[in-house]
Amino acid sequence: MRLTFLGGVQTVTGSCYLLDTKGGRVLIDCGMFQGHLEERNWRPLSFDPKEIDAILLTHAHIDHSGFIPRLVKLGFSGRIIATKATLDLCQIMLMDSAHLQEMEAQHLTKKNLRKGKAPVEPLYTMADAAQAFPLFHPVKYGEEVNVVPGVKATFVDAGHILGSSIVKVQIQEEQELLKLVFSGDLGRYHSLILKNPTPIDNAHVLLVESTYGNRLHKSLEASEEELIEIIKQAYREKGKVLIPSFAVGRTQEVLYILNKAYNEGRIPHISVYLDSPLAIAATEIFQHHPECFDKETLDLMKTDPYPFSFPGLKMVRSAEESRVLNSIEEGVIIAGSGMCTGGRIKHHLKHSLWKSNTHIIFVGFQAKGTLGRRLVDGASKVKIYGEEIEVRAQIHTLGGFSAHADQEELLYWLNQFEKPPLITFVVHGEEENSLIFSQKIQNTLGWKTHLPALGESVDLSPQAIGPFHPPKLEVPIPKDLGEEFQELEGILGHLQDKVEKWRQHPYQPTLRERMARLIRLLKRVEKELEEK
């Protein structure tokens, strides 16, 4: 048994872990590297995709799923196992990613041809992405699935985005049973819409994310209130509000807040434009998966069946409809991309950044080098589509919106384990964040931790990580013991009644002696049961 870290270590992108067992080869996640690590997507693979039997997918975000079409292109034909909600989101997100790959390749090919260079091939195409869909194998939360001989997996709710999962893997080899837990991306406690991350009681080997392992988040409630106040201020100023937002998760949270505020009369009757075909499709998928929602959202849906819609919300699908929005003076526009690196939000920024009554609300993380980060950092001028734009708009950053647990919430999740794992691998975080969180786990919980390096492969045998033993088999109770159970329950009930009568009746001289004798007898029985 071996585990190889192919991505998502000392970085937050490219999550991919290869599990080798006697029964087969399994990937847990298959994500794209993004940002300054993007070139890694083009490197030769250290394994043959044709030899991979299955992919266990924690959730649909591209840094966890986006390399799947490339793997299919290179010959992968195994099962892709995930929740139905995750696979529904993957259908739209992988096609969108493939479209972007094709567009980028076309752009680079034009530049190369002018220089007499060879055309550029996309990492994968929309046809490659479509070939992945027949491989999808949906499972329900809590359902155990046979992955390869000797390997079983169970998906439980991670509370990160719709359908996101913590994956519990059991490997049976000869007389040994190894339990691995892959946290995936863990969501926040008491967040909007989704349930809390599922507690895990035990594992021999744990992989835990550390995206925000070095910090605490601001209050979500405070950020909700600030969002509403900014919209009201823009309404008074007869200005426009632009919200760069991620299509999956963050957009639905913003719509949920606006719907609730509208129903409570806390915001004026204004037009809200959802200007993102991907976000529109994702919102429709959300509506079809109430099994992922928390109790508060389900209670709301009893009186408001569409918590992501409200009067004044307009879906903007075509590019032509989007261009019309450049001429409007008031309203709220929600568009991607969340970091302003592309998409329709760039057009809206170009037409509105120079106006002092425009409000830009950032509700997500802005990575270094992005247009969003430059605006958050206070740039007075930015270049958009080759044109320098003066920044007169009011820039707001709401720090309470995050789909990732912070340090305190991660520790709370870990603290619910009944006993420490034999080894905890700290993954999915920038190197400094992972290191800080690893040390925090050691100092707070006393656990053994390790920060794996890219490409590192570890032996999961008992000789390498310590002895582990299979749990005792639970033998079902024979049906013919029913009478004995009834008799035992009757005796215990009679004793309880006797104690209550003693408590209520006037004191008798012999009561203390009778109680002492009964206590001695019961203690003897209790001791015998413990010894058995």
Tab-separated table of C-alpha atoms in Angstrom, residues 185-461:
chain	number	residue	atom	x	y	z
A	185	ASP	CA	-11.924	21.084	1.383
A	186	LEU	CA	-13.738	21.619	4.676
A	187	GLY	CA	-16.484	24.230	4.880
A	188	ARG	CA	-17.300	26.632	7.685
A	189	TYR	CA	-19.526	25.933	10.662
A	190	HIS	CA	-22.908	27.692	10.648
A	191	SER	CA	-22.367	28.931	7.089
A	192	LEU	CA	-25.159	29.856	4.713
A	193	ILE	CA	-27.143	27.165	2.860
A	194	LEU	CA	-24.965	24.098	3.518
A	195	LYS	CA	-24.571	21.738	6.454
A	196	ASN	CA	-21.603	21.685	8.823
A	197	PRO	CA	-18.630	19.424	8.032
A	198	THR	CA	-19.340	15.858	9.156
A	199	PRO	CA	-17.369	14.796	12.256
A	200	ILE	CA	-15.046	11.806	11.852
A	201	ASP	CA	-14.321	9.545	14.813
A	202	ASN	CA	-11.175	7.720	13.715
A	203	ALA	CA	-8.607	7.051	10.996
A	204	HIS	CA	-5.181	5.472	10.782
A	205	VAL	CA	-4.064	7.979	8.137
A	206	LEU	CA	-5.535	11.469	7.681
A	207	LEU	CA	-5.034	14.069	4.957
A	208	VAL	CA	-6.334	17.447	6.155
A	209	GLU	CA	-6.528	20.701	4.220
A	210	SER	CA	-4.843	23.882	5.509
A	211	THR	CA	-5.976	26.668	3.156
A	212	TYR	CA	-6.610	29.002	6.106
A	213	GLY	CA	-4.649	27.059	8.704
A	214	ASN	CA	-2.864	30.241	9.743
A	215	ARG	CA	-5.765	32.654	10.303
A	216	LEU	CA	-9.274	33.333	11.580
A	217	HIS	CA	-12.143	34.642	9.449
A	218	LYS	CA	-14.248	37.702	10.073
A	219	SER	CA	-17.885	37.286	11.077
A	220	LEU	CA	-20.243	36.247	8.267
A	221	GLU	CA	-23.099	38.166	9.907
A	222	ALA	CA	-21.080	41.400	9.845
A	223	SER	CA	-20.243	40.892	6.160
A	224	GLU	CA	-23.922	40.250	5.336
A	225	GLU	CA	-24.889	43.510	7.026
A	226	GLU	CA	-22.106	45.399	5.250
A	227	LEU	CA	-23.232	44.034	1.863
A	228	ILE	CA	-26.771	45.291	2.444
A	229	GLU	CA	-25.580	48.714	3.662
A	230	ILE	CA	-23.368	49.194	0.570
A	231	ILE	CA	-26.294	48.391	-1.735
A	232	LYS	CA	-28.488	50.884	0.131
A	233	GLN	CA	-25.758	53.520	-0.128
A	234	ALA	CA	-25.398	52.969	-3.883
A	235	TYR	CA	-29.188	53.253	-4.223
A	236	ARG	CA	-29.112	56.648	-2.468
A	237	GLU	CA	-26.239	57.776	-4.710
A	238	LYS	CA	-28.046	56.469	-7.834
A	239	GLY	CA	-24.977	54.363	-8.533
A	240	LYS	CA	-24.128	50.873	-9.681
A	241	VAL	CA	-22.851	47.925	-7.616
A	242	LEU	CA	-20.489	45.399	-9.223
A	243	ILE	CA	-19.856	42.090	-7.439
A	244	PRO	CA	-17.106	39.923	-8.983
A	245	SER	CA	-18.123	36.459	-7.839
A	246	PHE	CA	-17.224	32.806	-8.257
A	247	ALA	CA	-19.913	30.945	-10.189
A	248	VAL	CA	-20.287	28.068	-7.733
A	249	GLY	CA	-20.926	28.711	-4.070
A	250	ARG	CA	-20.254	32.408	-3.607
A	251	THR	CA	-22.833	33.576	-6.160
A	252	GLN	CA	-25.543	31.433	-4.556
A	253	GLU	CA	-24.653	32.796	-1.101
A	254	VAL	CA	-24.995	36.379	-2.335
A	255	LEU	CA	-28.350	35.588	-3.987
A	256	TYR	CA	-29.538	33.857	-0.800
A	257	ILE	CA	-28.656	36.935	1.296
A	258	LEU	CA	-30.314	39.329	-1.152
A	259	ASN	CA	-33.449	37.158	-1.296
A	260	LYS	CA	-33.700	37.102	2.486
A	261	ALA	CA	-33.041	40.842	2.785
A	262	TYR	CA	-35.634	41.576	0.093
A	263	ASN	CA	-38.270	39.449	1.850
A	264	GLU	CA	-37.523	41.204	5.146
A	265	GLY	CA	-37.739	44.649	3.530
A	266	ARG	CA	-34.108	45.472	4.303
A	267	ILE	CA	-33.106	46.470	0.764
A	268	PRO	CA	-34.899	48.699	-1.736
A	269	HIS	CA	-36.589	47.334	-4.847
A	270	ILE	CA	-33.661	47.388	-7.263
A	271	SER	CA	-32.643	45.381	-10.306
A	272	VAL	CA	-30.079	42.633	-9.718
A	273	TYR	CA	-28.432	41.127	-12.808
A	274	LEU	CA	-26.783	37.695	-12.677
A	275	ASP	CA	-24.482	38.107	-15.662
A	276	SER	CA	-22.847	34.679	-15.891
A	277	PRO	CA	-24.166	31.672	-17.844
A	278	LEU	CA	-22.049	29.360	-15.677
A	279	ALA	CA	-23.396	30.856	-12.435
A	280	ILE	CA	-26.969	30.655	-13.777
A	281	ALA	CA	-26.511	26.955	-14.588
A	282	ALA	CA	-24.895	26.328	-11.195
A	283	THR	CA	-27.782	28.064	-9.401
A	284	GLU	CA	-30.271	25.814	-11.197
A	285	ILE	CA	-28.277	22.773	-10.036
A	286	PHE	CA	-28.347	24.079	-6.449
A	287	GLN	CA	-32.122	24.268	-6.640
A	288	HIS	CA	-32.259	20.535	-7.494
A	289	HIS	CA	-30.148	19.363	-4.544
A	290	PRO	CA	-31.919	20.279	-1.297
A	291	GLU	CA	-30.415	17.159	0.315
A	292	CYS	CA	-27.250	19.244	0.729
A	293	PHE	CA	-28.986	22.155	2.497
A	294	ASP	CA	-28.971	22.880	6.218
A	295	LYS	CA	-32.124	22.978	8.345
A	296	GLU	CA	-32.469	26.763	8.182
A	297	THR	CA	-32.487	26.739	4.375
A	298	LEU	CA	-34.946	23.830	4.237
A	299	ASP	CA	-37.239	25.643	6.693
A	300	LEU	CA	-37.069	28.773	4.527
A	301	MET	CA	-37.971	26.739	1.435
A	302	LYS	CA	-41.259	25.674	3.046
A	303	THR	CA	-42.518	29.237	2.535
A	304	ASP	CA	-40.049	30.354	-0.146
A	305	PRO	CA	-39.316	27.407	-2.496
A	306	TYR	CA	-36.761	29.418	-4.500
A	307	PRO	CA	-34.245	30.883	-2.010
A	308	PHE	CA	-31.911	32.031	-4.809
A	309	SER	CA	-34.525	34.132	-6.622
A	310	PHE	CA	-36.556	37.237	-5.844
A	311	PRO	CA	-38.441	40.013	-7.671
A	312	GLY	CA	-35.970	42.174	-9.548
A	313	LEU	CA	-33.466	39.386	-10.262
A	314	LYS	CA	-32.687	39.088	-13.973
A	315	MET	CA	-30.685	36.272	-15.586
A	316	VAL	CA	-28.327	37.554	-18.292
A	317	ARG	CA	-27.351	34.726	-20.625
A	318	SER	CA	-26.163	36.166	-23.945
A	319	ALA	CA	-23.160	38.400	-24.594
A	320	GLU	CA	-25.471	40.893	-26.302
A	321	GLU	CA	-27.649	41.168	-23.176
A	322	SER	CA	-24.498	41.647	-21.112
A	323	ARG	CA	-23.298	44.543	-23.285
A	324	VAL	CA	-26.630	46.315	-22.751
A	325	LEU	CA	-25.820	46.459	-19.017
A	326	ASN	CA	-22.933	48.824	-19.724
A	327	SER	CA	-25.464	51.584	-20.316
A	328	ILE	CA	-27.469	51.187	-17.102
A	329	GLU	CA	-26.747	53.674	-14.323
A	330	GLU	CA	-28.228	51.839	-11.324
A	331	GLY	CA	-28.573	48.277	-10.050
A	332	VAL	CA	-26.443	45.356	-8.905
A	333	ILE	CA	-24.424	43.245	-11.358
A	334	ILE	CA	-23.001	39.889	-10.255
A	335	ALA	CA	-20.518	38.480	-12.766
A	336	GLY	CA	-17.383	36.378	-13.078
A	337	SER	CA	-14.609	35.847	-12.830
A	338	GLY	CA	-14.281	36.189	-9.085
A	339	MET	CA	-10.742	37.609	-9.308
A	340	CYS	CA	-11.485	39.749	-12.397
A	341	THR	CA	-8.968	37.808	-14.490
A	342	GLY	CA	-11.497	37.311	-17.292
A	343	GLY	CA	-15.182	36.981	-17.986
A	344	ARG	CA	-17.877	39.622	-18.244
A	345	ILE	CA	-16.899	41.465	-15.066
A	346	LYS	CA	-13.926	43.009	-16.896
A	347	HIS	CA	-16.242	44.745	-19.376
A	348	HIS	CA	-18.342	46.134	-16.533
A	349	LEU	CA	-15.249	47.358	-14.684
A	350	LYS	CA	-13.966	49.067	-17.819
A	351	HIS	CA	-17.229	51.004	-18.168
A	352	SER	CA	-17.764	51.835	-14.488
A	353	LEU	CA	-14.476	52.006	-12.550
A	354	TRP	CA	-14.022	55.679	-13.387
A	355	LYS	CA	-17.349	56.679	-11.778
A	356	SER	CA	-17.259	57.773	-8.127
A	357	ASN	CA	-20.769	56.465	-7.407
A	358	THR	CA	-19.834	52.921	-8.500
A	359	HIS	CA	-19.287	50.403	-5.703
A	360	ILE	CA	-17.131	47.302	-6.254
A	361	ILE	CA	-17.742	44.582	-3.649
A	362	PHE	CA	-15.196	41.777	-3.384
A	363	VAL	CA	-16.623	38.707	-1.636
A	364	GLY	CA	-13.793	36.264	-2.359
A	365	PHE	CA	-10.040	35.790	-2.126
A	366	GLN	CA	-7.966	37.846	-4.578
A	367	ALA	CA	-4.693	36.163	-5.555
A	368	LYS	CA	-1.477	38.048	-6.201
A	369	GLY	CA	-1.096	39.304	-9.755
A	370	THR	CA	-4.833	39.494	-10.496
A	371	LEU	CA	-6.815	42.591	-11.444
A	372	GLY	CA	-8.976	42.029	-8.381
A	373	ARG	CA	-5.912	42.078	-6.112
A	374	ARG	CA	-4.665	45.345	-7.637
A	375	LEU	CA	-8.039	46.973	-6.990
A	376	VAL	CA	-8.176	45.656	-3.410
A	377	ASP	CA	-4.636	46.933	-2.821
A	378	GLY	CA	-5.720	50.452	-3.800
A	379	ALA	CA	-4.440	50.933	-7.353
A	380	SER	CA	-5.297	54.404	-8.693
A	381	LYS	CA	-5.165	53.208	-12.307
A	382	VAL	CA	-5.516	49.769	-13.913
A	383	LYS	CA	-5.187	48.502	-17.462
A	384	ILE	CA	-8.178	46.624	-18.917
A	385	TYR	CA	-8.078	45.329	-22.500
A	386	GLY	CA	-5.078	47.535	-23.171
A	387	GLU	CA	-6.777	50.715	-21.967
A	388	GLU	CA	-5.713	52.530	-18.797
A	389	ILE	CA	-8.708	53.201	-16.550
A	390	GLU	CA	-8.689	55.619	-13.624
A	391	VAL	CA	-10.106	54.086	-10.444
A	392	ARG	CA	-12.641	56.430	-8.851
A	393	ALA	CA	-15.074	53.710	-7.737
A	394	GLN	CA	-15.474	52.824	-4.070
A	395	ILE	CA	-13.787	49.482	-3.342
A	396	HIS	CA	-15.113	47.199	-0.583
A	397	THR	CA	-13.688	43.894	0.669
A	398	LEU	CA	-15.993	41.669	2.733
A	399	GLY	CA	-13.823	39.181	4.605
A	400	GLY	CA	-16.580	37.076	6.160
A	401	PHE	CA	-17.390	35.206	2.953
A	402	SER	CA	-15.286	32.064	2.717
A	403	ALA	CA	-16.056	28.470	1.821
A	404	HIS	CA	-13.022	27.217	3.766
A	405	ALA	CA	-12.828	26.551	7.491
A	406	ASP	CA	-10.382	28.803	9.341
A	407	GLN	CA	-7.749	27.613	11.814
A	408	GLU	CA	-10.162	27.463	14.744
A	409	GLU	CA	-12.780	25.544	12.741
A	410	LEU	CA	-10.196	23.098	11.368
A	411	LEU	CA	-8.983	22.363	14.897
A	412	TYR	CA	-12.567	21.895	16.071
A	413	TRP	CA	-13.128	19.302	13.323
A	414	LEU	CA	-9.908	17.474	14.232
A	415	ASN	CA	-10.728	17.558	17.930
A	416	GLN	CA	-13.803	15.388	17.286
A	417	PHE	CA	-11.602	12.375	16.495
A	418	GLU	CA	-11.873	9.872	19.346
A	419	LYS	CA	-8.149	9.103	19.096
A	420	PRO	CA	-5.266	10.540	17.043
A	421	PRO	CA	-4.469	9.127	13.604
A	422	LEU	CA	-1.132	7.350	13.347
A	423	ILE	CA	-0.045	10.063	10.904
A	424	THR	CA	-1.689	13.287	9.705
A	425	PHE	CA	-0.571	14.749	6.375
A	426	VAL	CA	-1.182	18.502	6.142
A	427	VAL	CA	-2.073	19.372	2.535
A	428	HIS	CA	-3.900	21.937	0.359
A	429	GLY	CA	-2.302	25.128	1.631
A	430	GLU	CA	0.506	27.493	0.758
A	431	GLU	CA	3.738	26.262	2.324
A	432	GLU	CA	3.747	28.804	5.172
A	433	ASN	CA	0.076	28.196	6.015
A	434	SER	CA	0.541	24.418	6.040
A	435	LEU	CA	3.637	24.678	8.226
A	436	ILE	CA	1.902	26.929	10.759
A	437	PHE	CA	-1.137	24.650	10.901
A	438	SER	CA	1.004	21.517	11.182
A	439	GLN	CA	2.781	23.004	14.198
A	440	LYS	CA	-0.560	24.088	15.659
A	441	ILE	CA	-1.868	20.496	15.443
A	442	GLN	CA	1.268	19.200	17.165
A	443	ASN	CA	1.161	21.810	19.937
A	444	THR	CA	-2.614	21.729	20.521
A	445	LEU	CA	-3.523	18.080	19.952
A	446	GLY	CA	-0.157	16.358	20.277
A	447	TRP	CA	-0.602	14.550	16.949
A	448	LYS	CA	2.128	13.336	14.618
A	449	THR	CA	2.047	15.441	11.430
A	450	HIS	CA	3.957	15.636	8.173
A	451	LEU	CA	4.114	18.133	5.289
A	452	PRO	CA	4.507	16.048	2.128
A	453	ALA	CA	6.447	17.322	-0.865
A	454	LEU	CA	5.253	17.206	-4.469
A	455	GLY	CA	5.886	13.715	-5.825
A	456	GLU	CA	6.593	12.215	-2.397
A	457	SER	CA	5.468	8.604	-2.011
A	458	VAL	CA	4.846	7.016	1.391
A	459	ASP	CA	4.512	3.403	2.496
A	460	LEU	CA	1.211	2.795	4.306
A	461	SER	CA	2.101	-0.628	5.705
